[in-house]
PDB file of C-alpha atoms in Angstrom:
ATOM      1  CA  MET G   1       0.000   0.000   0.000  1.00  0.00           C
ATOM      2  CA  THR G   2       1.496   3.311  -1.101  1.00  0.00           C
ATOM      3  CA  THR G   3       0.869   6.207   1.247  1.00  0.00           C
ATOM      4  CA  ARG G   4       1.450   9.903   0.844  1.00  0.00           C
ATOM      5  CA  PHE G   5       4.239   9.580   3.427  1.00  0.00           C
ATOM      6  CA  GLY G   6       5.854   6.786   1.394  1.00  0.00           C
ATOM      7  CA  ARG G   7       5.740   8.867  -1.803  1.00  0.00           C
ATOM      8  CA  LEU G   8       7.166  11.925  -0.039  1.00  0.00           C
ATOM      9  CA  ALA G   9       9.919   9.887   1.628  1.00  0.00           C
ATOM     10  CA  ALA G  10      10.898   8.365  -1.737  1.00  0.00           C
ATOM     11  CA  ALA G  11      10.940  11.800  -3.393  1.00  0.00           C
ATOM     12  CA  GLY G  12      12.974  13.226  -0.506  1.00  0.00           C
ATOM     13  CA  LEU G  13      15.485  10.364  -0.709  1.00  0.00           C
ATOM     14  CA  ALA G  14      15.904  10.889  -4.460  1.00  0.00           C
ATOM     15  CA  ALA G  15      16.501  14.618  -3.932  1.00  0.00           C
ATOM     16  CA  MET G  16      19.000  13.944  -1.146  1.00  0.00           C
ATOM     17  CA  MET G  17      20.948  11.461  -3.265  1.00  0.00           C
ATOM     18  CA  ALA G  18      21.117  14.011  -6.070  1.00  0.00           C
ATOM     19  CA  ALA G  19      22.553  16.526  -3.575  1.00  0.00           C
ATOM     20  CA  SER G  20      25.440  14.200  -2.616  1.00  0.00           C
ATOM     21  CA  PRO G  21      28.871  15.569  -3.568  1.00  0.00           C
ATOM     22  CA  ALA G  22      30.726  13.991  -6.467  1.00  0.00           C
ATOM     23  CA  TYR G  23      33.901  12.137  -5.501  1.00  0.00           C
ATOM     24  CA  ALA G  24      37.115  13.931  -6.393  1.00  0.00           C
ATOM     25  CA  ALA G  25      40.576  12.392  -6.493  1.00  0.00           C
ATOM     26  CA  PRO G  26      42.938  13.080  -3.581  1.00  0.00           C
ATOM     27  CA  THR G  27      45.071  16.197  -3.946  1.00  0.00           C
ATOM     28  CA  LEU G  28      48.820  16.344  -3.500  1.00  0.00           C
ATOM     29  CA  VAL G  29      49.706  18.112  -0.240  1.00  0.00           C
ATOM     30  CA  GLY G  30      53.396  18.144  -1.076  1.00  0.00           C
ATOM     31  CA  GLN G  31      56.719  16.370  -1.444  1.00  0.00           C
ATOM     32  CA  PHE G  32      58.833  16.032   1.686  1.00  0.00           C
ATOM     33  CA  SER G  33      62.337  14.686   2.219  1.00  0.00           C
ATOM     34  CA  GLY G  34      62.897  11.785   4.570  1.00  0.00           C
ATOM     35  CA  ASN G  35      60.704   9.093   6.083  1.00  0.00           C
ATOM     36  CA  GLU G  36      57.325  10.512   7.085  1.00  0.00           C
ATOM     37  CA  CYS G  37      57.149   8.359  10.218  1.00  0.00           C
ATOM     38  CA  GLY G  38      60.753   8.246  11.375  1.00  0.00           C
ATOM     39  CA  GLY G  39      61.966   9.593  14.667  1.00  0.00           C
ATOM     40  CA  PRO G  40      60.935   9.309  18.308  1.00  0.00           C
ATOM     41  CA  GLY G  41      57.587   8.016  19.453  1.00  0.00           C
ATOM     42  CA  GLY G  42      57.239   5.088  17.090  1.00  0.00           C
ATOM     43  CA  PHE G  43      54.765   4.444  14.292  1.00  0.00           C
ATOM     44  CA  SER G  44      51.629   5.103  16.382  1.00  0.00           C
ATOM     45  CA  ASN G  45      52.949   8.591  17.219  1.00  0.00           C
ATOM     46  CA  CYS G  46      53.108   9.759  13.578  1.00  0.00           C
ATOM     47  CA  TYR G  47      50.505  12.295  12.361  1.00  0.00           C
ATOM     48  CA  ALA G  48      49.723  13.885   8.989  1.00  0.00           C
ATOM     49  CA  TYR G  49      48.821  17.542   8.499  1.00  0.00           C
ATOM     50  CA  GLN G  50      48.142  19.792   5.534  1.00  0.00           C
ATOM     51  CA  ASN G  51      51.774  20.941   5.736  1.00  0.00           C
ATOM     52  CA  GLY G  52      53.412  17.532   6.166  1.00  0.00           C
ATOM     53  CA  THR G  53      53.881  14.897   8.831  1.00  0.00           C
ATOM     54  CA  THR G  54      55.472  14.673  12.254  1.00  0.00           C
ATOM     55  CA  SER G  55      56.629  11.863  14.500  1.00  0.00           C
ATOM     56  CA  GLN G  56      56.164  14.001  17.590  1.00  0.00           C
ATOM     57  CA  GLY G  57      52.548  13.081  18.303  1.00  0.00           C
ATOM     58  CA  GLN G  58      49.318  14.944  17.799  1.00  0.00           C
ATOM     59  CA  ASN G  59      49.621  18.717  17.822  1.00  0.00           C
ATOM     60  CA  GLY G  60      46.411  20.496  16.927  1.00  0.00           C
ATOM     61  CA  GLY G  61      44.215  17.863  15.319  1.00  0.00           C
ATOM     62  CA  GLY G  62      46.583  15.960  13.050  1.00  0.00           C
ATOM     63  CA  SER G  63      45.619  12.666  11.449  1.00  0.00           C
ATOM     64  CA  PRO G  64      47.194   9.603  13.133  1.00  0.00           C
ATOM     65  CA  THR G  65      48.671   6.680  11.245  1.00  0.00           C
ATOM     66  CA  ILE G  66      46.548   3.590  10.732  1.00  0.00           C
ATOM     67  CA  PHE G  67      48.625   1.159   8.681  1.00  0.00           C
ATOM     68  CA  LYS G  68      51.880   0.985   6.713  1.00  0.00           C
ATOM     69  CA  LYS G  69      52.821  -1.571   4.066  1.00  0.00           C
ATOM     70  CA  ASN G  70      56.496  -1.904   3.164  1.00  0.00           C
ATOM     71  CA  SER G  71      57.762  -3.086  -0.221  1.00  0.00           C
ATOM     72  CA  ASP G  72      59.325  -6.151   1.444  1.00  0.00           C
ATOM     73  CA  GLY G  73      55.836  -7.243   2.590  1.00  0.00           C
ATOM     74  CA  SER G  74      56.224  -6.277   6.237  1.00  0.00           C
ATOM     75  CA  THR G  75      53.633  -4.052   7.887  1.00  0.00           C
ATOM     76  CA  ASP G  76      53.165  -1.650  10.782  1.00  0.00           C
ATOM     77  CA  ILE G  77      49.772  -1.278  12.492  1.00  0.00           C
ATOM     78  CA  SER G  78      48.983   1.615  14.808  1.00  0.00           C
ATOM     79  CA  THR G  79      48.046   0.803  18.394  1.00  0.00           C
ATOM     80  CA  LEU G  80      45.448   3.611  18.239  1.00  0.00           C
ATOM     81  CA  PHE G  81      42.988   1.489  16.230  1.00  0.00           C
ATOM     82  CA  PRO G  82      42.409  -1.905  17.883  1.00  0.00           C
ATOM     83  CA  THR G  83      39.954  -3.055  15.178  1.00  0.00           C
ATOM     84  CA  ILE G  84      42.596  -2.846  12.422  1.00  0.00           C
ATOM     85  CA  THR G  85      44.271  -6.185  11.677  1.00  0.00           C
ATOM     86  CA  GLY G  86      45.911  -5.344   8.345  1.00  0.00           C
ATOM     87  CA  ALA G  87      43.571  -7.636   6.396  1.00  0.00           C
ATOM     88  CA  GLU G  88      41.510  -4.544   5.496  1.00  0.00           C
ATOM     89  CA  PHE G  89      44.312  -3.359   3.166  1.00  0.00           C
ATOM     90  CA  THR G  90      45.381  -4.803  -0.167  1.00  0.00           C
ATOM     91  CA  VAL G  91      48.490  -3.215  -1.688  1.00  0.00           C
ATOM     92  CA  THR G  92      49.761  -4.377  -5.080  1.00  0.00           C
ATOM     93  CA  TYR G  93      52.841  -3.248  -6.986  1.00  0.00           C
ATOM     94  CA  THR G  94      53.092  -3.896 -10.742  1.00  0.00           C
ATOM     95  CA  ALA G  95      56.736  -3.597 -11.797  1.00  0.00           C
ATOM     96  CA  ALA G  96      56.041  -3.599 -15.556  1.00  0.00           C
ATOM     97  CA  SER G  97      54.028  -0.361 -15.300  1.00  0.00           C
ATOM     98  CA  ASN G  98      55.667   0.872 -12.066  1.00  0.00           C
ATOM     99  CA  GLN G  99      52.228   1.333 -10.510  1.00  0.00           C
ATOM    100  CA  LEU G 100      51.157   0.962  -6.896  1.00  0.00           C
ATOM    101  CA  SER G 101      47.492   0.117  -6.234  1.00  0.00           C
ATOM    102  CA  PHE G 102      45.655  -0.150  -2.933  1.00  0.00           C
ATOM    103  CA  THR G 103      42.203  -1.043  -1.665  1.00  0.00           C
ATOM    104  CA  TYR G 104      40.866  -0.412   1.830  1.00  0.00           C
ATOM    105  CA  THR G 105      37.821  -2.397   2.965  1.00  0.00           C
ATOM    106  CA  PRO G 106      36.974  -1.158   6.463  1.00  0.00           C
ATOM    107  CA  GLY G 107      35.047  -3.295   8.901  1.00  0.00           C
ATOM    108  CA  SER G 108      32.756  -2.233  11.706  1.00  0.00           C
ATOM    109  CA  GLY G 109      34.475   0.317  13.933  1.00  0.00           C
ATOM    110  CA  ASP G 110      37.407   0.845  11.560  1.00  0.00           C
ATOM    111  CA  PRO G 111      38.650   4.392  10.892  1.00  0.00           C
ATOM    112  CA  VAL G 112      38.410   6.237   7.592  1.00  0.00           C
ATOM    113  CA  ILE G 113      41.402   7.252   5.494  1.00  0.00           C
ATOM    114  CA  HIS G 114      41.997  10.896   4.571  1.00  0.00           C
ATOM    115  CA  TYR G 115      45.782  10.961   3.962  1.00  0.00           C
ATOM    116  CA  VAL G 116      48.001   8.578   1.980  1.00  0.00           C
ATOM    117  CA  ALA G 117      51.812   8.881   1.941  1.00  0.00           C
ATOM    118  CA  ILE G 118      54.104   7.126  -0.558  1.00  0.00           C
ATOM    119  CA  ASN G 119      57.825   6.920   0.149  1.00  0.00           C
ATOM    120  CA  GLN G 120      60.776   6.041  -2.081  1.00  0.00           C
ATOM    121  CA  ALA G 121      64.399   7.151  -2.304  1.00  0.00           C
ATOM    122  CA  ASN G 122      64.193   9.333   0.831  1.00  0.00           C
ATOM    123  CA  TYR G 123      61.213  11.335  -0.475  1.00  0.00           C
ATOM    124  CA  THR G 124      57.572  11.192   0.618  1.00  0.00           C
ATOM    125  CA  TYR G 125      54.547  12.336  -1.374  1.00  0.00           C
ATOM    126  CA  LEU G 126      51.527  13.098   0.799  1.00  0.00           C
ATOM    127  CA  TYR G 127      47.961  13.090  -0.593  1.00  0.00           C
ATOM    128  CA  TYR G 128      44.758  14.289   1.084  1.00  0.00           C
ATOM    129  CA  ASP G 129      41.011  14.043   0.447  1.00  0.00           C
ATOM    130  CA  SER G 130      38.205  15.426   2.622  1.00  0.00           C
ATOM    131  CA  ALA G 131      36.102  12.446   1.493  1.00  0.00           C
ATOM    132  CA  PRO G 132      37.123   8.988   2.752  1.00  0.00           C
ATOM    133  CA  ILE G 133      39.689   7.240   0.532  1.00  0.00           C
ATOM    134  CA  PHE G 134      39.013   3.572  -0.233  1.00  0.00           C
ATOM    135  CA  ASN G 135      41.275   2.797  -3.216  1.00  0.00           C
ATOM    136  CA  GLY G 136      43.723   4.257  -5.650  1.00  0.00           C
ATOM    137  CA  THR G 137      46.387   3.611  -8.256  1.00  0.00           C
ATOM    138  CA  ILE G 138      49.563   5.681  -8.336  1.00  0.00           C
ATOM    139  CA  THR G 139      51.926   5.790 -11.303  1.00  0.00           C
ATOM    140  CA  LEU G 140      55.289   5.977  -9.564  1.00  0.00           C
ATOM    141  CA  ASN G 141      57.179   7.151 -12.671  1.00  0.00           C
ATOM    142  CA  THR G 142      55.650  10.594 -12.175  1.00  0.00           C
ATOM    143  CA  LEU G 143      56.683  10.731  -8.501  1.00  0.00           C
ATOM    144  CA  PHE G 144      60.111   9.091  -8.600  1.00  0.00           C
ATOM    145  CA  PRO G 145      61.315   9.244 -12.228  1.00  0.00           C
ATOM    146  CA  ASN G 146      64.904   8.305 -11.334  1.00  0.00           C
ATOM    147  CA  ASN G 147      64.082   5.615  -8.764  1.00  0.00           C
ATOM    148  CA  PRO G 148      61.540   3.015  -9.894  1.00  0.00           C
ATOM    149  CA  GLY G 149      59.692   1.125  -7.196  1.00  0.00           C
ATOM    150  CA  TRP G 150      58.557   2.103  -3.720  1.00  0.00           C
ATOM    151  CA  SER G 151      59.702   1.845  -0.118  1.00  0.00           C
ATOM    152  CA  HIS G 152      56.340   1.988   1.710  1.00  0.00           C
ATOM    153  CA  ILE G 153      52.813   3.400   1.679  1.00  0.00           C
ATOM    154  CA  THR G 154      51.175   4.791   4.831  1.00  0.00           C
ATOM    155  CA  PHE G 155      47.503   5.490   5.542  1.00  0.00           C
ATOM    156  CA  PHE G 156      46.229   8.106   8.015  1.00  0.00           C
ATOM    157  CA  ASP G 157      42.891   8.644   9.784  1.00  0.00           C
ATOM    158  CA  THR G 158      41.004  11.927  10.265  1.00  0.00           C
ATOM    159  CA  GLY G 159      42.218  12.312  13.838  1.00  0.00           C
ATOM    160  CA  THR G 160      39.276  14.492  14.788  1.00  0.00           C
ATOM    161  CA  PRO G 161      35.550  13.967  14.291  1.00  0.00           C
ATOM    162  CA  ALA G 162      34.604  14.774  10.721  1.00  0.00           C
ATOM    163  CA  VAL G 163      32.478  17.879  10.175  1.00  0.00           C
ATOM    164  CA  PRO G 164      29.461  17.008   8.009  1.00  0.00           C
ATOM    165  CA  GLU G 165      29.678  18.407   4.495  1.00  0.00           C
ATOM    166  CA  PRO G 166      26.911  20.754   3.250  1.00  0.00           C
ATOM    167  CA  ALA G 167      25.325  17.976   1.175  1.00  0.00           C
ATOM    168  CA  THR G 168      25.070  15.805   4.303  1.00  0.00           C
ATOM    169  CA  TRP G 169      23.326  18.610   6.169  1.00  0.00           C
ATOM    170  CA  ALA G 170      20.990  19.096   3.179  1.00  0.00           C
ATOM    171  CA  MET G 171      20.086  15.396   3.248  1.00  0.00           C
ATOM    172  CA  LEU G 172      19.419  15.454   6.982  1.00  0.00           C
ATOM    173  CA  ILE G 173      17.295  18.620   6.889  1.00  0.00           C
ATOM    174  CA  GLY G 174      15.445  17.445   3.762  1.00  0.00           C
ATOM    175  CA  GLY G 175      14.629  14.110   5.385  1.00  0.00           C
ATOM    176  CA  PHE G 176      13.288  15.729   8.545  1.00  0.00           C
ATOM    177  CA  GLY G 177      11.307  18.210   6.444  1.00  0.00           C
ATOM    178  CA  ALA G 178       9.706  15.433   4.372  1.00  0.00           C
ATOM    179  CA  MET G 179       8.774  13.474   7.487  1.00  0.00           C
ATOM    180  CA  GLY G 180       7.338  16.570   9.194  1.00  0.00           C
ATOM    181  CA  PHE G 181       5.318  17.476   6.104  1.00  0.00           C
ATOM    182  CA  ALA G 182       3.938  13.959   5.802  1.00  0.00           C
ATOM    183  CA  LEU G 183       3.010  13.800   9.485  1.00  0.00           C
ATOM    184  CA  ARG G 184       1.350  17.210   9.322  1.00  0.00           C
ATOM    185  CA  ARG G 185      -0.776  16.150   6.351  1.00  0.00           C
ATOM    186  CA  ARG G 186      -2.107  12.988   8.021  1.00  0.00           C
ATOM    187  CA  PRO G 187      -5.845  13.036   8.683  1.00  0.00           C
ATOM    188  CA  LYS G 188      -6.693  13.804  12.280  1.00  0.00           C
ATOM    189  CA  VAL G 189      -8.356  11.045  14.271  1.00  0.00           C
ATOM    190  CA  ALA G 190     -11.152  12.055  16.625  1.00  0.00           C
ATOM    191  CA  VAL G 191     -10.692  10.890  20.200  1.00  0.00           C
ATOM    192  CA  THR G 192     -13.712  10.497  22.444  1.00  0.00           C
ATOM    193  CA  CYS G 193     -13.675  10.058  26.166  1.00  0.00           C
ATOM    194  CA  ALA G 194     -16.224   7.937  27.985  1.00  0.00           C
TER     195      ALA G 194
END
């Protein structure tokens, strides 16, 4: 049985989905010399920022490390995220095309990725996206033209609670508006007291 509320909810959902932002590729924050997570404090004490990374812990809302995959197959997992086992990440290097591909399949309670760092030949390239990052393919020839291959790839969390994007607010407000309108338009039922 189709009700006015059902029709309005479906129309509201369609409008909200149309308002969702389109996904854009991560942007390059910059190229930095050295290992992005070297120094005191260990791997779990490394944070990414819009102006680079630091191994001195969180200073002002940086994004903590989640997981690092090294070219020799070894991994580092941050102690900050107990749900991460490493199985959520698939990292593949194709030597013929000198491309590095990754896929992140988070489970329940797992963090989101907003920064990705790629290191080779004592240089790190740091990428950022305000939307969660789940996969990517990087052509390493453009990053390290004189040094094929890769040393490691590191993934970073948001570090602070994400602020909803305008499209998310529009969906939330639109949904509440559609429900309120539908409830307001329902026929009133007379109540009698004995």
